Short mmCIF file of C-alpha atoms in Angstrom, two decimals:
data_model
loop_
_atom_site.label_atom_id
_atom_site.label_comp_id
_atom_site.label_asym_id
_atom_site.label_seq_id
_atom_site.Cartn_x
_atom_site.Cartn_y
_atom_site.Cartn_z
CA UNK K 1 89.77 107.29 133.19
CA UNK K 2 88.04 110.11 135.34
CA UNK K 3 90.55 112.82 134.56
CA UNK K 4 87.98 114.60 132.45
CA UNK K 5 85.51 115.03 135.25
CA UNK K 6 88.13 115.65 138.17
CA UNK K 7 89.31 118.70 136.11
CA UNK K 8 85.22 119.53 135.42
CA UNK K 9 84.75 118.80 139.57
CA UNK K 10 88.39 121.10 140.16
CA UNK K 11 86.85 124.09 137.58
CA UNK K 12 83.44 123.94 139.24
CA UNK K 13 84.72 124.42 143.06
CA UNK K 14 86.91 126.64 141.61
CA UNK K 15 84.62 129.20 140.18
CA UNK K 16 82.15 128.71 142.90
CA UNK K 17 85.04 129.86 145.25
CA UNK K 18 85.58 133.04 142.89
CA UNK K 19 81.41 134.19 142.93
CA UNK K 20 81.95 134.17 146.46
CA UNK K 21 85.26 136.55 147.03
CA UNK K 22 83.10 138.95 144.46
CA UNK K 23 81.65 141.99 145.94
CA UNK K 24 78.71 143.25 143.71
CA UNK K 25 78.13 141.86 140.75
CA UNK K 26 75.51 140.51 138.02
CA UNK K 27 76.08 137.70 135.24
CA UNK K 28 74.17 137.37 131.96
CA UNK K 29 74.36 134.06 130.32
CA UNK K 30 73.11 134.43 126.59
CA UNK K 31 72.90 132.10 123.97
CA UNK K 32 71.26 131.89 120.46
CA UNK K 33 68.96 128.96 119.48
CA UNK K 34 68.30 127.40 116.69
CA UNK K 35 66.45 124.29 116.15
CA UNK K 36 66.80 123.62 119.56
CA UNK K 37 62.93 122.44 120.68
CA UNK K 38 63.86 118.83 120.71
CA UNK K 39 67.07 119.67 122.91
CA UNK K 40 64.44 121.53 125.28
CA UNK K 41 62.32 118.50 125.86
CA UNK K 42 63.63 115.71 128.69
CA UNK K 43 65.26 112.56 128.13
CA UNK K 44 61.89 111.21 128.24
CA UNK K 45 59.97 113.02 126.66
CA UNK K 46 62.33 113.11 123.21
CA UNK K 47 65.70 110.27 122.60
CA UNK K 48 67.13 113.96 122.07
CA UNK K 49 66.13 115.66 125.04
CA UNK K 50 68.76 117.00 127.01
CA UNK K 51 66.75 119.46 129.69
CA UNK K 52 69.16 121.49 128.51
CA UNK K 53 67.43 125.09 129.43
CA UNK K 54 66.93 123.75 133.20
CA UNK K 55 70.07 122.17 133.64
CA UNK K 56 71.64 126.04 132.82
CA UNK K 57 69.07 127.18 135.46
CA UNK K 58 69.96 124.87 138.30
CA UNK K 59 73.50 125.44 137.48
CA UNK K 60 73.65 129.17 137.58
CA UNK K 61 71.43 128.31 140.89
CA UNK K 62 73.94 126.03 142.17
CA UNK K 63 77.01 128.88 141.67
CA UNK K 64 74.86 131.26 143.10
CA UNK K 65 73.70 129.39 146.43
CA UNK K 66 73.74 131.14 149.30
CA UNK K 67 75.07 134.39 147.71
CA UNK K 68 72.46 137.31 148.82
CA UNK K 69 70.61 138.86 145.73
CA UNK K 70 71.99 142.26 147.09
CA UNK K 71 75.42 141.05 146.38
CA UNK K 72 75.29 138.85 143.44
CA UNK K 73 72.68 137.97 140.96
CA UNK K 74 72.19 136.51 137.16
CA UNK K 75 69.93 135.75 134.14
CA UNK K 76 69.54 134.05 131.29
CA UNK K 77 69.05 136.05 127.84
CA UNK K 78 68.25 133.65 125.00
CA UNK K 79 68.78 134.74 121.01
CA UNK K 80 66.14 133.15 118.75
CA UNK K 81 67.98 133.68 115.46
CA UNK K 82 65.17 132.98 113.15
CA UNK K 83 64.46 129.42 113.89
CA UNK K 84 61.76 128.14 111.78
CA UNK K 85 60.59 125.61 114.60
CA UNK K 86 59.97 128.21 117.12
CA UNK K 87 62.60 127.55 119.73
CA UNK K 88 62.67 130.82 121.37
CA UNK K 89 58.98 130.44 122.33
CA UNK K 90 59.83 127.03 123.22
CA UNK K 91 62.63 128.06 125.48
CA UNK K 92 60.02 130.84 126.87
CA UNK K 93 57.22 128.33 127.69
CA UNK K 94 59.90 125.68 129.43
CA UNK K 95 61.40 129.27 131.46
CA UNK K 96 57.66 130.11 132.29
CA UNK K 97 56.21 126.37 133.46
CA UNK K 98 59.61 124.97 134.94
CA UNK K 99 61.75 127.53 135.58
CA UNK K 100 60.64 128.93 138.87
CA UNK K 101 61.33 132.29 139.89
CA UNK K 102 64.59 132.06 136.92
CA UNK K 103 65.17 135.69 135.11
CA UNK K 104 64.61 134.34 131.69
CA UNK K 105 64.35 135.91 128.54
CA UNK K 106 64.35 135.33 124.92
CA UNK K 107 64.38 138.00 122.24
CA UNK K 108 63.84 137.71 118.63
CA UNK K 109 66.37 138.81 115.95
CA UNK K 110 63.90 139.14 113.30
CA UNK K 111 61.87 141.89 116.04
CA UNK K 112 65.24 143.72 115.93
CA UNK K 113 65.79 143.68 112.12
CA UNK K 114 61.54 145.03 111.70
CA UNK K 115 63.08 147.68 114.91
CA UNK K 116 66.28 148.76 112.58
CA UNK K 117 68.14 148.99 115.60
CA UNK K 118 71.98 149.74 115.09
CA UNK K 119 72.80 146.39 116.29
CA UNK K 120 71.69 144.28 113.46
CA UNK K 121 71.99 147.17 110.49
CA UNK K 122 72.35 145.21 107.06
CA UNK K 123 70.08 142.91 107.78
CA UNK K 124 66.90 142.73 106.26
CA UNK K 125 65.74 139.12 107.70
CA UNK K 126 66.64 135.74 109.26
CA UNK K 127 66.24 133.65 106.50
#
């Protein structure tokens, strides 16, 4: 019945154990969005609100407790592919009114397409 979450519990001590042994080092989480506002919102606030930007926050701040910032540190780097309902600048207003002191960042695929950078050449827009 609980095996699921004693291997989840096992994996989490586990890598916790691991960001400590490391010596210097620096994680970037990144993840694309799309259609994602309602996911943003809490439980409350939407029946499909899952928090789900701050619980990646408090997690990366839970595996990162009591590291120093000189020897470990992380961010967040969030894709908006093109979303018509504006979830990167969703994600960007949750970072910036309930994310603390969280590196946060969300850049735009459609700014990099208008940029022609190398990255995203053959492209010509999100849609």
């Amino acid at each position: 019945k609980y095996k699921y979450f004693t291997h989840l519990a096992l994996v989490l001590a586990l890598s916790k154990v691991i960001v400590k042994s490391l010596d210097k080092f620096h994680l970037t989480t990144i993840f694309a969005v799309y259609g994602e506002t309602n996911r943003l919102k809490t439980k409350e606030a939407h029946p499909n609100g899952e928090d789900f930007l701050i619980t990646k926050i408090e997690q990366l701040r839970w595996l990162y407790e009591g590291i120093p910032e000189s020897k470990g540190s992380w961010d967040i780097l969030i894709v908006d592919d093109g979303c018509p309902d504006g979830s990167g600048a969703a994600c960007k207003k949750v970072a910036e009114e309930r994310g603390g002191d969280a590196a946060v960042s969300v850049v735009y695929l459609q700014d990099a397409i208008d940029q022609k950078l190398p990255v995203v050449a053959g492209l010509e827009n999100t849609k």
